[in-house]
Short mmCIF file of N, CA, C and O in Angstrom, two decimals:
data_model
loop_
_atom_site.label_atom_id
_atom_site.label_comp_id
_atom_site.label_asym_id
_atom_site.label_seq_id
_atom_site.Cartn_x
_atom_site.Cartn_y
_atom_site.Cartn_z
N LEU A 490 -10.74 17.72 -12.18
CA LEU A 490 -11.12 18.34 -11.04
C LEU A 490 -10.52 19.07 -9.99
O LEU A 490 -9.68 17.88 -8.95
N PRO A 491 -9.81 19.60 -9.66
CA PRO A 491 -8.85 20.77 -9.33
C PRO A 491 -9.20 20.60 -7.58
O PRO A 491 -8.65 20.30 -6.81
N SER A 492 -10.87 20.96 -6.89
CA SER A 492 -11.06 19.79 -5.85
C SER A 492 -11.51 18.23 -5.21
O SER A 492 -12.09 18.03 -4.52
N THR A 493 -10.75 17.42 -6.22
CA THR A 493 -11.05 16.35 -6.30
C THR A 493 -9.79 15.73 -5.45
O THR A 493 -8.55 16.19 -5.84
N TRP A 494 -9.97 14.36 -4.60
CA TRP A 494 -9.17 13.79 -3.82
C TRP A 494 -7.85 12.87 -5.21
O TRP A 494 -8.75 12.26 -6.23
N LEU A 495 -6.84 12.66 -5.12
CA LEU A 495 -6.26 11.94 -5.72
C LEU A 495 -6.50 10.14 -5.21
O LEU A 495 -6.66 10.35 -4.70
N ASN A 496 -7.05 9.38 -5.88
CA ASN A 496 -7.44 8.09 -5.81
C ASN A 496 -6.23 7.19 -5.76
O ASN A 496 -5.22 7.87 -6.04
N ASP A 497 -6.10 6.25 -4.24
CA ASP A 497 -4.52 5.47 -4.16
C ASP A 497 -4.53 4.80 -5.29
O ASP A 497 -3.54 3.98 -5.31
N GLU A 498 -5.30 4.06 -6.43
CA GLU A 498 -5.67 3.51 -7.25
C GLU A 498 -4.18 4.18 -8.41
O GLU A 498 -3.44 4.35 -8.90
N VAL A 499 -5.05 5.74 -8.45
CA VAL A 499 -3.60 7.07 -8.88
C VAL A 499 -2.46 6.48 -8.80
O VAL A 499 -1.07 6.49 -9.22
N ILE A 500 -2.24 6.49 -7.41
CA ILE A 500 -1.00 6.86 -6.60
C ILE A 500 -0.10 5.51 -6.79
O ILE A 500 0.60 5.23 -7.26
N ASN A 501 -1.03 4.66 -6.63
CA ASN A 501 -0.08 3.18 -7.04
C ASN A 501 0.54 3.33 -8.23
O ASN A 501 1.34 3.12 -8.70
N PHE A 502 -0.42 3.16 -9.16
CA PHE A 502 0.20 3.84 -10.21
C PHE A 502 1.46 4.11 -11.23
O PHE A 502 1.73 3.87 -11.39
N TRP A 503 1.66 5.35 -10.92
CA TRP A 503 3.02 6.47 -10.56
C TRP A 503 3.40 5.92 -10.19
O TRP A 503 4.01 6.38 -10.30
N PHE A 504 3.62 4.81 -8.69
CA PHE A 504 5.04 4.35 -8.48
C PHE A 504 5.28 3.09 -8.94
O PHE A 504 6.51 3.40 -9.50
N LYS A 505 4.41 2.47 -9.50
CA LYS A 505 4.33 1.44 -9.72
C LYS A 505 5.30 1.66 -11.83
O LYS A 505 6.49 0.86 -11.94
N MET A 506 5.27 3.16 -12.21
CA MET A 506 5.74 3.40 -12.77
C MET A 506 7.32 4.22 -12.82
O MET A 506 7.76 3.94 -13.52
N LEU A 507 7.27 4.68 -12.63
CA LEU A 507 8.47 5.36 -11.04
C LEU A 507 9.72 3.91 -10.85
O LEU A 507 10.79 3.98 -10.86
N GLN A 508 8.83 2.83 -10.18
CA GLN A 508 9.76 2.00 -9.88
C GLN A 508 9.97 1.39 -11.63
O GLN A 508 11.64 1.08 -11.38
N GLU A 509 9.15 0.92 -12.75
CA GLU A 509 9.53 0.71 -13.81
C GLU A 509 10.78 1.35 -14.52
O GLU A 509 12.07 0.82 -14.80
N ARG A 510 10.78 2.51 -14.16
CA ARG A 510 11.67 3.61 -14.95
C ARG A 510 12.54 3.77 -14.19
O ARG A 510 14.35 3.49 -14.47
N CYS A 511 12.42 3.92 -12.73
CA CYS A 511 13.79 3.78 -12.27
C CYS A 511 14.97 2.25 -12.16
O CYS A 511 16.29 2.58 -12.52
N ASP A 512 13.62 1.28 -12.73
CA ASP A 512 14.69 -0.67 -12.19
C ASP A 512 15.26 -0.49 -14.26
O ASP A 512 16.50 -0.85 -13.49
N GLY A 513 15.22 0.43 -14.63
CA GLY A 513 15.15 0.37 -16.49
C GLY A 513 16.74 1.85 -16.00
O GLY A 513 17.43 1.87 -17.78
N ILE A 514 17.21 2.60 -15.33
CA ILE A 514 19.07 3.69 -15.62
C ILE A 514 19.32 2.68 -15.31
O ILE A 514 19.71 1.33 -14.33
N GLU A 515 20.11 2.08 -16.64
CA GLU A 515 21.92 1.65 -15.21
C GLU A 515 23.01 2.27 -14.82
O GLU A 515 22.35 3.56 -15.14
N ASN A 516 23.12 1.89 -13.72
CA ASN A 516 23.75 1.94 -12.80
C ASN A 516 22.97 3.17 -12.16
O ASN A 516 24.05 4.55 -11.56
N GLY A 517 21.34 3.09 -12.29
CA GLY A 517 21.29 4.30 -10.81
C GLY A 517 21.03 3.26 -9.63
O GLY A 517 21.28 2.64 -9.78
N PRO A 518 20.56 4.75 -8.40
CA PRO A 518 20.42 4.11 -7.22
C PRO A 518 19.17 2.99 -8.21
O PRO A 518 18.46 3.31 -8.24
N SER A 519 19.38 2.02 -6.98
CA SER A 519 18.36 1.20 -7.00
C SER A 519 17.37 1.56 -5.66
O SER A 519 17.94 2.00 -4.29
N CYS A 520 16.29 1.12 -5.99
CA CYS A 520 15.11 2.07 -5.36
C CYS A 520 13.74 0.78 -5.55
O CYS A 520 13.43 0.00 -5.95
N TYR A 521 13.39 1.02 -3.84
CA TYR A 521 12.13 0.69 -3.93
C TYR A 521 10.54 1.03 -3.58
O TYR A 521 10.57 1.49 -3.28
N PHE A 522 9.72 1.34 -4.68
CA PHE A 522 8.42 1.92 -4.38
C PHE A 522 7.09 0.99 -3.97
O PHE A 522 6.81 -0.10 -5.04
N SER A 523 6.76 0.85 -2.46
CA SER A 523 6.10 0.88 -2.25
C SER A 523 4.28 0.89 -2.50
O SER A 523 4.42 2.23 -3.16
N ASN A 524 2.89 0.91 -2.14
CA ASN A 524 1.75 0.64 -2.78
C ASN A 524 1.33 1.38 -1.62
O ASN A 524 1.51 2.20 -0.71
N SER A 525 0.44 2.16 -1.76
CA SER A 525 -0.44 3.20 -0.61
C SER A 525 -0.95 2.83 -0.07
O SER A 525 -1.21 3.09 1.04
N PHE A 526 -0.81 1.49 0.50
CA PHE A 526 -1.09 0.95 1.51
C PHE A 526 -0.12 -0.03 3.14
O PHE A 526 -0.20 -0.23 3.97
N PHE A 527 1.04 0.37 2.24
CA PHE A 527 2.31 0.58 3.27
C PHE A 527 2.92 0.12 4.47
O PHE A 527 2.40 0.25 5.59
N TRP A 528 2.37 2.05 4.33
CA TRP A 528 2.58 2.71 5.36
C TRP A 528 1.10 2.09 6.59
O TRP A 528 1.07 2.90 7.86
N ASN A 529 -0.49 2.57 5.58
CA ASN A 529 -0.63 2.33 6.56
C ASN A 529 -0.78 1.10 7.21
O ASN A 529 -1.25 1.17 8.36
N THR A 530 -1.40 0.46 6.25
CA THR A 530 -0.28 -1.57 7.61
C THR A 530 0.45 -1.43 8.52
O THR A 530 0.18 -1.63 9.85
N LEU A 531 2.06 -0.80 8.08
CA LEU A 531 2.54 -0.18 8.35
C LEU A 531 3.18 0.02 10.18
O LEU A 531 2.55 -0.22 11.18
N SER A 532 2.31 1.35 9.89
CA SER A 532 1.17 1.85 11.76
C SER A 532 0.94 1.88 12.03
O SER A 532 0.43 2.53 13.09
N GLY A 533 0.13 0.71 11.22
CA GLY A 533 -1.80 0.86 11.78
C GLY A 533 -2.58 0.77 11.94
O GLY A 533 -3.58 0.77 12.22
N GLY A 534 -2.24 1.65 11.15
CA GLY A 534 -3.33 2.34 10.70
C GLY A 534 -3.83 3.80 11.57
O GLY A 534 -3.54 3.95 13.03
N PRO A 535 -5.25 4.57 10.77
CA PRO A 535 -6.18 5.31 11.81
C PRO A 535 -6.81 4.92 12.92
O PRO A 535 -6.62 5.42 13.85
N GLU A 536 -7.16 3.07 13.16
CA GLU A 536 -7.30 3.21 14.78
C GLU A 536 -6.58 3.01 15.87
O GLU A 536 -7.17 2.27 16.72
N LYS A 537 -5.44 2.85 15.54
CA LYS A 537 -4.15 2.93 15.71
C LYS A 537 -3.31 4.33 16.29
O LYS A 537 -2.20 4.35 17.07
N GLU A 538 -4.49 5.27 15.50
CA GLU A 538 -3.65 6.73 15.05
C GLU A 538 -2.22 6.70 14.86
O GLU A 538 -0.90 7.05 15.33
N ASN A 539 -2.23 4.77 13.64
CA ASN A 539 -1.06 5.39 13.31
C ASN A 539 0.91 5.38 14.33
O ASN A 539 1.82 5.75 14.34
N LYS A 540 0.35 4.64 15.57
CA LYS A 540 1.86 4.45 16.58
C LYS A 540 2.14 3.56 16.86
O LYS A 540 2.65 2.89 18.31
N LYS A 541 1.77 2.10 16.62
CA LYS A 541 1.51 1.22 16.89
C LYS A 541 2.39 0.06 15.38
O LYS A 541 1.07 -0.22 14.89
N TYR A 542 3.25 0.71 15.06
CA TYR A 542 4.21 -0.86 14.11
C TYR A 542 3.28 -2.41 14.11
O TYR A 542 3.19 -3.08 15.14
N ASN A 543 3.38 -2.42 12.85
CA ASN A 543 2.45 -3.52 12.02
C ASN A 543 4.07 -4.23 11.47
O ASN A 543 3.23 -5.07 9.97
N TYR A 544 5.10 -5.19 11.94
CA TYR A 544 5.97 -5.36 10.83
C TYR A 544 5.15 -6.48 9.80
O TYR A 544 5.18 -6.65 8.45
N GLU A 545 4.53 -7.53 11.14
CA GLU A 545 4.61 -9.14 10.05
C GLU A 545 3.40 -8.12 9.14
O GLU A 545 2.96 -9.02 8.09
N GLY A 546 2.70 -7.59 8.89
CA GLY A 546 1.28 -7.05 8.12
C GLY A 546 1.84 -6.76 7.22
O GLY A 546 1.15 -6.59 6.09
N VAL A 547 3.56 -6.34 6.92
CA VAL A 547 3.79 -5.49 5.41
C VAL A 547 5.20 -7.03 5.82
O VAL A 547 5.70 -6.76 4.31
N LYS A 548 5.93 -7.14 6.07
CA LYS A 548 7.15 -8.19 6.13
C LYS A 548 6.42 -9.08 4.46
O LYS A 548 7.52 -9.36 3.86
N ARG A 549 5.33 -9.44 4.69
CA ARG A 549 4.83 -10.43 3.38
C ARG A 549 5.23 -10.09 2.16
O ARG A 549 5.43 -10.95 0.95
N TRP A 550 4.65 -9.16 1.86
CA TRP A 550 4.94 -7.72 1.65
C TRP A 550 5.91 -7.82 0.07
O TRP A 550 6.42 -8.14 -1.36
N THR A 551 7.20 -7.61 0.69
CA THR A 551 8.38 -7.79 0.58
C THR A 551 9.29 -9.21 0.02
O THR A 551 9.52 -9.30 -1.03
N THR A 552 9.07 -10.68 0.90
CA THR A 552 9.21 -11.16 0.38
C THR A 552 8.02 -11.75 -0.30
O THR A 552 9.25 -12.82 -1.63
N ARG A 553 6.36 -12.23 -0.75
CA ARG A 553 6.18 -12.32 -2.07
C ARG A 553 6.59 -11.77 -3.47
O ARG A 553 7.01 -12.15 -4.55
N ALA A 554 7.15 -10.37 -3.16
CA ALA A 554 7.27 -9.25 -4.71
C ALA A 554 9.57 -9.74 -4.52
O ALA A 554 10.59 -8.92 -5.43
N LYS A 555 9.84 -10.75 -4.32
CA LYS A 555 11.19 -11.49 -4.01
C LYS A 555 12.42 -9.53 -3.60
O LYS A 555 13.34 -9.25 -4.48
N VAL A 556 12.32 -8.69 -2.95
CA VAL A 556 12.84 -7.34 -2.51
C VAL A 556 13.41 -7.79 -1.56
O VAL A 556 12.77 -7.83 -1.00
N ASP A 557 14.45 -7.04 -0.83
CA ASP A 557 15.29 -6.92 0.30
C ASP A 557 14.88 -5.85 0.17
O ASP A 557 16.62 -4.51 -0.77
N ILE A 558 14.87 -5.22 1.23
CA ILE A 558 14.77 -3.79 1.04
C ILE A 558 16.41 -2.89 2.17
O ILE A 558 16.52 -1.96 1.36
N PHE A 559 16.83 -4.49 2.40
CA PHE A 559 17.93 -3.43 3.11
C PHE A 559 19.90 -3.66 2.38
O PHE A 559 19.60 -2.74 2.14
N SER A 560 18.69 -4.03 0.81
CA SER A 560 20.30 -4.15 -0.32
C SER A 560 19.96 -2.49 -1.05
O SER A 560 20.68 -2.19 -1.93
N LYS A 561 18.27 -1.84 -1.06
CA LYS A 561 18.09 -0.57 -1.25
C LYS A 561 19.03 0.83 -1.01
O LYS A 561 18.83 0.88 -0.23
N ASP A 562 18.43 1.82 -1.83
CA ASP A 562 19.60 2.84 -1.66
C ASP A 562 18.52 3.94 -1.56
O ASP A 562 18.65 4.92 -0.19
N PHE A 563 17.22 3.52 -2.30
CA PHE A 563 15.74 4.55 -1.65
C PHE A 563 14.78 3.33 -1.38
O PHE A 563 14.72 2.41 -2.19
N MET A 564 14.04 3.38 -0.13
CA MET A 564 12.34 2.63 -0.19
C MET A 564 12.04 4.43 0.00
O MET A 564 11.53 5.07 0.69
N LEU A 565 10.20 3.90 -0.86
CA LEU A 565 9.67 5.48 -1.05
C LEU A 565 8.37 4.48 -0.17
O LEU A 565 7.86 3.72 -1.74
N PHE A 566 7.57 5.83 -0.08
CA PHE A 566 6.08 4.78 0.29
C PHE A 566 4.98 6.60 0.26
O PHE A 566 5.33 7.28 0.72
N PRO A 567 3.52 6.36 -0.26
CA PRO A 567 2.79 7.42 0.18
C PRO A 567 2.68 6.64 1.27
O PRO A 567 2.16 6.06 1.27
N MET A 568 2.18 8.74 1.70
CA MET A 568 1.35 8.42 3.03
C MET A 568 0.26 9.39 3.12
O MET A 568 0.48 10.28 3.49
N ASN A 569 -0.67 8.44 3.57
CA ASN A 569 -1.85 9.77 3.72
C ASN A 569 -2.18 9.23 5.24
O ASN A 569 -2.99 8.68 5.98
N ILE A 570 -1.58 10.85 5.48
CA ILE A 570 -2.16 10.35 7.07
C ILE A 570 -2.93 11.18 7.39
O ILE A 570 -3.36 12.80 6.85
N GLY A 571 -3.97 11.24 8.87
CA GLY A 571 -5.07 11.31 8.96
C GLY A 571 -5.80 12.50 7.80
O GLY A 571 -6.62 13.31 7.91
N ASN A 572 -6.53 10.94 6.34
CA ASN A 572 -6.74 11.62 5.92
C ASN A 572 -7.23 12.71 5.20
O ASN A 572 -7.64 12.99 4.54
N MET A 573 -5.94 13.41 4.54
CA MET A 573 -5.86 13.80 4.22
C MET A 573 -5.22 14.17 2.51
O MET A 573 -4.96 14.99 2.16
N HIS A 574 -4.88 12.80 2.82
CA HIS A 574 -4.93 12.61 1.18
C HIS A 574 -3.37 12.63 0.47
O HIS A 574 -2.65 14.25 1.45
N TRP A 575 -3.22 12.95 -0.30
CA TRP A 575 -1.12 12.87 -0.57
C TRP A 575 -0.24 14.24 -1.21
O TRP A 575 -0.44 14.54 -2.06
#
């Protein structure tokens, strides 16, 4: 339906697909695609008006995934600011 918002799980699936495609490109750029909750958690979310960074809240996500974001060429994450959706 054209007037329906995209669900966060659709975005997560799409980013997972993009990650797999990026990983499969020989000599391509090194990318990390996070899930749809990354920015909301890192920025403190709506209750903090996205103005207070919470590094500890997302630190374990990349640690658990064994991803060194500083070694990547690109880091992409979806942002849903002000509940305007993707």
